[in-house]
Short mmCIF file of N, CA and C in Angstrom, two decimals:
data_model
loop_
_atom_site.label_atom_id
_atom_site.label_comp_id
_atom_site.label_asym_id
_atom_site.label_seq_id
_atom_site.Cartn_x
_atom_site.Cartn_y
_atom_site.Cartn_z
N MET A 1 4.39 -25.58 -8.98
CA MET A 1 3.99 -25.32 -7.18
C MET A 1 5.82 -25.77 -6.60
N ALA A 2 6.24 -25.00 -5.82
CA ALA A 2 7.28 -25.69 -5.27
C ALA A 2 7.60 -26.63 -4.12
N ASP A 3 8.66 -27.05 -4.09
CA ASP A 3 8.26 -28.82 -3.37
C ASP A 3 9.28 -28.56 -1.49
N ILE A 4 7.97 -28.10 -0.93
CA ILE A 4 7.97 -27.45 0.55
C ILE A 4 8.05 -28.83 1.87
N THR A 5 9.13 -28.70 2.09
CA THR A 5 9.22 -30.48 3.44
C THR A 5 8.10 -29.29 4.70
N ILE A 6 7.83 -30.22 5.34
CA ILE A 6 7.00 -29.98 6.52
C ILE A 6 7.76 -29.07 7.61
N ASP A 7 9.56 -29.50 7.48
CA ASP A 7 10.38 -28.32 8.14
C ASP A 7 10.21 -27.00 7.64
N ASN A 8 9.69 -27.10 6.54
CA ASN A 8 10.29 -25.39 5.87
C ASN A 8 8.60 -24.97 5.91
N LEU A 9 7.45 -25.83 5.56
CA LEU A 9 6.42 -25.54 5.99
C LEU A 9 6.55 -23.96 6.38
N ALA A 10 6.68 -24.08 7.68
CA ALA A 10 6.30 -22.23 8.76
C ALA A 10 7.04 -21.51 8.20
N ALA A 11 8.40 -21.55 7.62
CA ALA A 11 9.37 -20.55 7.43
C ALA A 11 8.67 -19.93 6.27
N GLU A 12 8.18 -20.74 5.27
CA GLU A 12 7.07 -19.98 4.08
C GLU A 12 6.18 -19.62 3.81
N ILE A 13 5.71 -20.07 4.72
CA ILE A 13 3.93 -19.77 5.42
C ILE A 13 4.36 -18.30 5.65
N THR A 14 5.33 -18.26 6.34
CA THR A 14 5.72 -16.46 7.05
C THR A 14 6.41 -15.31 6.50
N LEU A 15 7.49 -16.21 5.15
CA LEU A 15 7.52 -15.16 3.94
C LEU A 15 5.97 -15.26 3.26
N ALA A 16 5.23 -15.78 2.93
CA ALA A 16 4.23 -14.64 2.20
C ALA A 16 3.04 -14.33 2.96
N VAL A 17 3.07 -14.40 4.06
CA VAL A 17 2.57 -13.04 4.58
C VAL A 17 3.30 -12.00 5.13
N LYS A 18 4.48 -12.25 4.95
CA LYS A 18 5.83 -10.74 5.13
C LYS A 18 5.31 -10.16 3.67
N GLU A 19 5.22 -10.62 2.53
CA GLU A 19 5.25 -10.17 1.39
C GLU A 19 4.05 -9.99 1.09
N TYR A 20 2.88 -10.48 1.02
CA TYR A 20 1.23 -9.98 1.11
C TYR A 20 0.50 -8.57 2.29
N THR A 21 1.54 -8.33 3.34
CA THR A 21 2.10 -7.45 4.24
C THR A 21 2.11 -6.38 3.18
N GLU A 22 3.95 -6.61 2.95
CA GLU A 22 4.24 -5.07 2.18
C GLU A 22 3.60 -4.68 1.16
N ASP A 23 3.61 -5.90 0.26
CA ASP A 23 2.12 -5.12 -0.69
C ASP A 23 1.21 -4.36 -0.24
N VAL A 24 0.54 -4.82 0.65
CA VAL A 24 -0.76 -3.87 1.59
C VAL A 24 -0.64 -2.72 1.80
N THR A 25 0.87 -3.02 2.57
CA THR A 25 1.54 -1.30 2.90
C THR A 25 1.23 -0.28 2.57
N ASP A 26 2.51 -1.40 1.11
CA ASP A 26 2.74 0.13 -0.10
C ASP A 26 1.91 0.58 -0.45
N ALA A 27 0.33 -0.43 -1.17
CA ALA A 27 -0.18 0.37 -1.81
C ALA A 27 -1.56 0.61 -0.96
N ILE A 28 -1.22 0.69 0.42
CA ILE A 28 -2.24 1.71 1.08
C ILE A 28 -1.65 3.29 1.22
N ILE A 29 -0.35 3.24 1.09
CA ILE A 29 0.72 3.90 1.51
C ILE A 29 0.50 5.48 0.05
N GLN A 30 0.53 4.51 -0.58
CA GLN A 30 0.01 4.76 -2.24
C GLN A 30 -1.09 5.95 -1.81
N GLU A 31 -2.13 4.83 -1.62
CA GLU A 31 -3.28 5.35 -1.47
C GLU A 31 -3.81 6.25 -0.62
N ALA A 32 -3.21 6.59 0.25
CA ALA A 32 -3.65 8.06 0.96
C ALA A 32 -2.87 8.69 0.10
N ASP A 33 -1.72 9.15 -0.12
CA ASP A 33 -1.21 9.91 -1.29
C ASP A 33 -1.92 10.80 -1.91
N GLN A 34 -2.60 9.64 -2.67
CA GLN A 34 -3.54 9.86 -3.90
C GLN A 34 -4.73 10.87 -3.13
N ALA A 35 -5.45 10.13 -2.11
CA ALA A 35 -6.70 10.72 -1.71
C ALA A 35 -6.16 11.51 -0.91
N SER A 36 -4.90 12.32 -0.50
CA SER A 36 -4.61 13.48 0.59
C SER A 36 -4.59 14.64 -0.97
N GLN A 37 -4.05 13.86 -1.76
CA GLN A 37 -4.00 14.97 -3.61
C GLN A 37 -5.33 15.58 -3.68
N ARG A 38 -6.05 14.24 -4.13
CA ARG A 38 -7.74 14.54 -4.39
C ARG A 38 -8.65 15.43 -3.27
N LEU A 39 -8.50 15.23 -1.81
CA LEU A 39 -9.49 16.31 -1.15
C LEU A 39 -8.42 18.12 -1.43
N VAL A 40 -7.05 17.99 -1.46
CA VAL A 40 -6.86 19.75 -1.31
C VAL A 40 -7.18 20.08 -2.38
N LYS A 41 -7.40 19.46 -3.22
CA LYS A 41 -7.67 20.22 -5.17
C LYS A 41 -9.61 20.18 -4.54
N GLU A 42 -9.78 19.21 -4.58
CA GLU A 42 -11.46 19.77 -3.94
C GLU A 42 -12.25 20.91 -3.02
N ILE A 43 -10.79 20.63 -2.27
CA ILE A 43 -11.21 21.94 -1.58
C ILE A 43 -10.54 23.05 -1.72
N ARG A 44 -10.07 22.98 -2.09
CA ARG A 44 -9.65 23.93 -3.17
C ARG A 44 -10.92 24.55 -4.16
N ALA A 45 -11.17 24.26 -5.06
CA ALA A 45 -12.60 23.89 -5.90
C ALA A 45 -13.98 24.42 -5.58
N LYS A 46 -13.87 23.78 -4.11
CA LYS A 46 -15.22 24.27 -2.87
C LYS A 46 -14.77 25.47 -2.23
N SER A 47 -13.75 26.08 -2.04
CA SER A 47 -13.53 26.96 -0.67
C SER A 47 -14.57 27.96 -1.09
N PRO A 48 -15.00 28.95 -0.49
CA PRO A 48 -14.63 30.35 -0.64
C PRO A 48 -13.69 31.55 -0.79
N ARG A 49 -14.64 31.90 -2.17
CA ARG A 49 -13.55 33.50 -2.86
C ARG A 49 -14.10 34.51 -2.83
N ARG A 50 -13.26 35.37 -2.36
CA ARG A 50 -13.22 36.97 -2.56
C ARG A 50 -11.63 37.51 -3.48
N THR A 51 -10.89 36.99 -2.25
CA THR A 51 -10.00 37.50 -3.61
C THR A 51 -9.02 36.10 -4.29
N GLY A 52 -9.70 35.22 -4.12
CA GLY A 52 -8.75 33.84 -4.36
C GLY A 52 -7.75 32.83 -3.20
N GLU A 53 -6.88 34.36 -2.75
CA GLU A 53 -6.16 33.73 -1.57
C GLU A 53 -6.25 32.24 -0.92
N TYR A 54 -7.99 32.46 0.13
CA TYR A 54 -7.34 31.45 0.81
C TYR A 54 -7.82 30.00 0.61
N ALA A 55 -8.28 30.55 -1.34
CA ALA A 55 -8.46 28.97 -1.59
C ALA A 55 -7.05 28.46 -1.98
N LYS A 56 -6.67 28.85 -2.58
CA LYS A 56 -5.04 28.69 -3.04
C LYS A 56 -3.70 28.34 -2.35
N GLY A 57 -4.46 28.22 -0.72
CA GLY A 57 -3.41 28.07 0.21
C GLY A 57 -3.83 27.36 0.70
N TRP A 58 -4.63 26.63 0.17
CA TRP A 58 -4.67 24.65 1.27
C TRP A 58 -3.69 23.70 0.20
N THR A 59 -3.08 22.90 0.96
CA THR A 59 -1.72 22.40 1.22
C THR A 59 -1.82 20.84 1.45
N ARG A 60 -0.93 20.43 1.35
CA ARG A 60 -0.67 19.11 2.40
C ARG A 60 0.89 19.03 2.96
N LYS A 61 1.27 17.77 4.14
CA LYS A 61 1.92 18.01 3.79
C LYS A 61 2.81 16.84 5.33
N LYS A 62 3.12 15.50 4.21
CA LYS A 62 3.86 14.39 4.33
C LYS A 62 4.55 14.45 6.23
N THR A 63 3.78 14.01 6.93
CA THR A 63 4.75 13.10 8.30
C THR A 63 5.05 11.73 8.53
N GLY A 64 6.06 11.61 9.06
CA GLY A 64 6.32 10.45 9.86
C GLY A 64 7.09 9.76 8.27
N ARG A 65 7.60 8.48 8.78
CA ARG A 65 8.01 7.77 7.73
C ARG A 65 7.77 6.21 7.93
N GLY A 66 8.47 5.78 6.53
CA GLY A 66 8.06 4.21 6.53
C GLY A 66 6.72 3.93 6.33
N ASP A 67 5.98 2.64 7.51
CA ASP A 67 4.58 2.71 7.45
C ASP A 67 3.87 3.45 8.52
N GLU A 68 4.76 4.37 8.96
CA GLU A 68 3.85 5.53 10.30
C GLU A 68 3.80 7.13 9.33
N VAL A 69 2.86 7.06 8.04
CA VAL A 69 3.15 8.48 7.36
C VAL A 69 1.92 8.85 6.89
N ARG A 70 1.82 9.82 7.51
CA ARG A 70 0.60 10.82 7.97
C ARG A 70 0.06 11.84 6.56
N TYR A 71 -0.47 12.06 6.28
CA TYR A 71 -0.66 13.75 5.61
C TYR A 71 -1.53 14.22 6.36
N VAL A 72 -1.61 15.49 6.35
CA VAL A 72 -1.83 16.24 7.20
C VAL A 72 -1.85 17.81 5.79
N ILE A 73 -3.77 18.69 6.08
CA ILE A 73 -4.10 18.95 4.91
C ILE A 73 -4.47 20.29 5.97
N TYR A 74 -4.19 21.92 5.73
CA TYR A 74 -3.95 22.17 6.14
C TYR A 74 -4.00 23.80 5.19
N ASN A 75 -4.28 25.14 5.39
CA ASN A 75 -4.39 26.08 4.58
C ASN A 75 -2.99 26.92 5.53
N ARG A 76 -1.88 27.52 4.38
CA ARG A 76 -1.40 28.01 4.45
C ARG A 76 -0.90 29.19 4.60
N LYS A 77 -2.14 30.31 3.90
CA LYS A 77 -1.69 31.07 2.97
C LYS A 77 -3.08 32.03 4.79
N LYS A 78 -4.14 31.26 4.73
CA LYS A 78 -5.10 31.70 5.81
C LYS A 78 -5.73 30.71 6.76
N PRO A 79 -5.20 30.48 7.41
CA PRO A 79 -5.35 29.03 8.38
C PRO A 79 -5.94 29.30 9.85
N TRP A 80 -6.28 30.61 10.19
CA TRP A 80 -7.47 30.92 10.86
C TRP A 80 -9.15 31.18 10.47
N LEU A 81 -8.80 31.69 8.62
CA LEU A 81 -10.55 31.75 7.65
C LEU A 81 -10.98 30.40 7.99
N ALA A 82 -10.13 29.58 7.97
CA ALA A 82 -11.12 28.06 7.45
C ALA A 82 -12.02 27.75 8.51
N HIS A 83 -11.85 27.95 9.94
CA HIS A 83 -12.99 27.06 11.17
C HIS A 83 -13.94 28.43 10.97
N LEU A 84 -13.88 29.41 10.50
CA LEU A 84 -14.50 31.22 10.78
C LEU A 84 -15.73 30.70 9.64
N LEU A 85 -15.32 30.70 8.40
CA LEU A 85 -16.11 30.15 7.18
C LEU A 85 -16.91 28.70 7.70
N GLU A 86 -16.19 27.50 7.71
CA GLU A 86 -17.08 26.38 7.78
C GLU A 86 -18.03 26.50 9.04
N PHE A 87 -17.85 26.93 10.01
CA PHE A 87 -19.27 27.06 10.73
C PHE A 87 -19.54 28.30 11.14
N GLY A 88 -19.18 29.69 10.70
CA GLY A 88 -20.39 30.82 10.64
C GLY A 88 -18.80 32.03 11.99
N HIS A 89 -19.99 33.25 12.09
CA HIS A 89 -18.67 33.75 12.94
C HIS A 89 -19.74 35.07 13.81
N ALA A 90 -19.58 35.38 14.50
CA ALA A 90 -20.37 36.42 15.25
C ALA A 90 -19.90 38.63 14.81
N LYS A 91 -20.71 38.83 14.17
CA LYS A 91 -20.60 39.69 13.92
C LYS A 91 -19.96 41.14 14.80
N ARG A 92 -19.25 41.48 14.43
CA ARG A 92 -19.13 42.71 15.30
C ARG A 92 -20.06 43.77 15.90
N GLY A 93 -20.57 44.16 15.50
CA GLY A 93 -22.05 44.56 15.44
C GLY A 93 -23.23 43.94 15.58
N GLY A 94 -22.55 43.02 16.15
CA GLY A 94 -23.99 42.32 15.89
C GLY A 94 -24.34 41.08 15.24
N GLY A 95 -25.71 40.34 15.22
CA GLY A 95 -25.75 39.24 13.89
C GLY A 95 -24.05 38.14 13.98
N ARG A 96 -24.76 37.18 12.78
CA ARG A 96 -23.96 36.31 12.52
C ARG A 96 -23.88 36.51 11.22
N VAL A 97 -22.52 35.90 10.57
CA VAL A 97 -22.12 35.37 9.26
C VAL A 97 -22.40 33.66 9.67
N SER A 98 -23.35 33.55 8.18
CA SER A 98 -24.06 32.17 8.09
C SER A 98 -22.15 31.08 7.61
N GLU A 99 -22.85 30.13 8.20
CA GLU A 99 -22.02 29.04 7.62
C GLU A 99 -21.32 28.82 6.30
N ARG A 100 -20.51 28.41 5.50
CA ARG A 100 -20.14 27.67 4.42
C ARG A 100 -19.24 26.31 4.66
N PRO A 101 -19.58 25.36 4.62
CA PRO A 101 -19.16 24.43 4.81
C PRO A 101 -18.05 23.94 3.83
N HIS A 102 -16.89 23.70 3.65
CA HIS A 102 -17.31 22.91 2.62
C HIS A 102 -15.47 22.33 2.74
N ILE A 103 -15.13 22.83 3.82
CA ILE A 103 -14.08 21.32 4.34
C ILE A 103 -14.96 20.08 4.83
N ARG A 104 -15.63 20.05 5.87
CA ARG A 104 -16.24 18.64 6.40
C ARG A 104 -17.24 17.64 4.90
N PRO A 105 -17.69 17.51 4.37
CA PRO A 105 -18.21 17.26 3.26
C PRO A 105 -17.57 16.55 2.46
N THR A 106 -16.53 17.32 2.15
CA THR A 106 -15.32 16.53 1.29
C THR A 106 -14.84 15.75 1.82
N ALA A 107 -13.94 16.68 3.13
CA ALA A 107 -13.29 15.49 3.79
C ALA A 107 -13.88 14.01 4.29
N ASP A 108 -15.31 14.03 4.42
CA ASP A 108 -16.35 13.04 5.01
C ASP A 108 -16.27 11.86 3.39
N ARG A 109 -16.42 12.52 2.27
CA ARG A 109 -17.12 11.95 1.21
C ARG A 109 -15.51 11.17 0.73
N GLU A 110 -14.01 11.89 0.45
CA GLU A 110 -13.21 11.28 0.60
C GLU A 110 -12.67 10.10 1.63
N ILE A 111 -13.21 10.38 2.90
CA ILE A 111 -12.90 9.03 3.47
C ILE A 111 -12.89 8.00 3.36
N ALA A 112 -14.56 7.75 3.38
CA ALA A 112 -15.65 6.98 2.56
C ALA A 112 -14.88 5.89 1.58
N THR A 113 -14.79 7.19 0.25
CA THR A 113 -14.05 6.60 -0.99
C THR A 113 -12.66 6.25 -0.37
N PHE A 114 -11.69 6.26 -0.36
CA PHE A 114 -10.33 6.19 0.95
C PHE A 114 -10.67 4.69 1.31
N GLN A 115 -11.45 4.37 2.56
CA GLN A 115 -11.50 3.51 3.04
C GLN A 115 -12.13 2.10 1.95
N GLU A 116 -12.84 2.49 1.40
CA GLU A 116 -13.43 1.16 0.15
C GLU A 116 -12.42 0.96 -0.46
N ARG A 117 -11.77 1.44 -0.39
CA ARG A 117 -10.37 1.43 -1.21
C ARG A 117 -9.27 0.88 -1.22
N VAL A 118 -8.62 0.83 0.17
CA VAL A 118 -8.09 0.46 1.08
C VAL A 118 -9.11 -1.28 1.32
N ARG A 119 -10.38 -1.20 1.94
CA ARG A 119 -10.78 -2.48 1.77
C ARG A 119 -10.50 -3.65 0.18
N ALA A 120 -10.35 -2.94 -0.65
CA ALA A 120 -10.10 -2.99 -2.11
C ALA A 120 -8.80 -4.51 -2.16
N ILE A 121 -8.04 -2.95 -1.51
CA ILE A 121 -6.89 -3.69 -1.76
C ILE A 121 -5.73 -4.40 -0.40
N ILE A 122 -6.83 -4.55 0.84
CA ILE A 122 -6.43 -6.11 1.14
C ILE A 122 -6.87 -6.57 0.77
N ARG A 123 -8.36 -7.00 0.29
CA ARG A 123 -8.65 -8.36 0.38
C ARG A 123 -8.05 -8.32 -1.42
N ASN A 124 -7.39 -7.91 -2.44
CA ASN A 124 -6.78 -7.67 -3.28
C ASN A 124 -5.35 -8.00 -3.41
N GLY A 125 -4.52 -8.09 -2.01
CA GLY A 125 -3.62 -8.06 -2.11
C GLY A 125 -2.23 -7.20 -2.20
N GLY A 126 -3.05 -6.34 -2.49
CA GLY A 126 -2.26 -5.27 -2.62
C GLY A 126 -2.53 -4.63 -4.05
#
């Protein structure tokens, strides 16, 4: 253990907290990247398939910089179809097409997993 004088104690505590914060932030950003990859992969697997184009269209986009990184998951090829398949829709001649939930259940499960992993990261200090 280093010899720390009373005069340097505040600076040492500040440095330790800063290092902890940087480690935790980096680990959370890395976990968000991995979680978004897993989510895209699972949504692709659970998507309804007629031709397969809709399922292949799922992708993610990284927005923001530094500590403000966000991942947006969307369907690049047929974005208008996601809502119709997820919640069902009315037919032109009457009646309804039943819903085929594949986005929300997958997202809810991955969000819960992500939250647990972030708590573990914070507890373990990165």
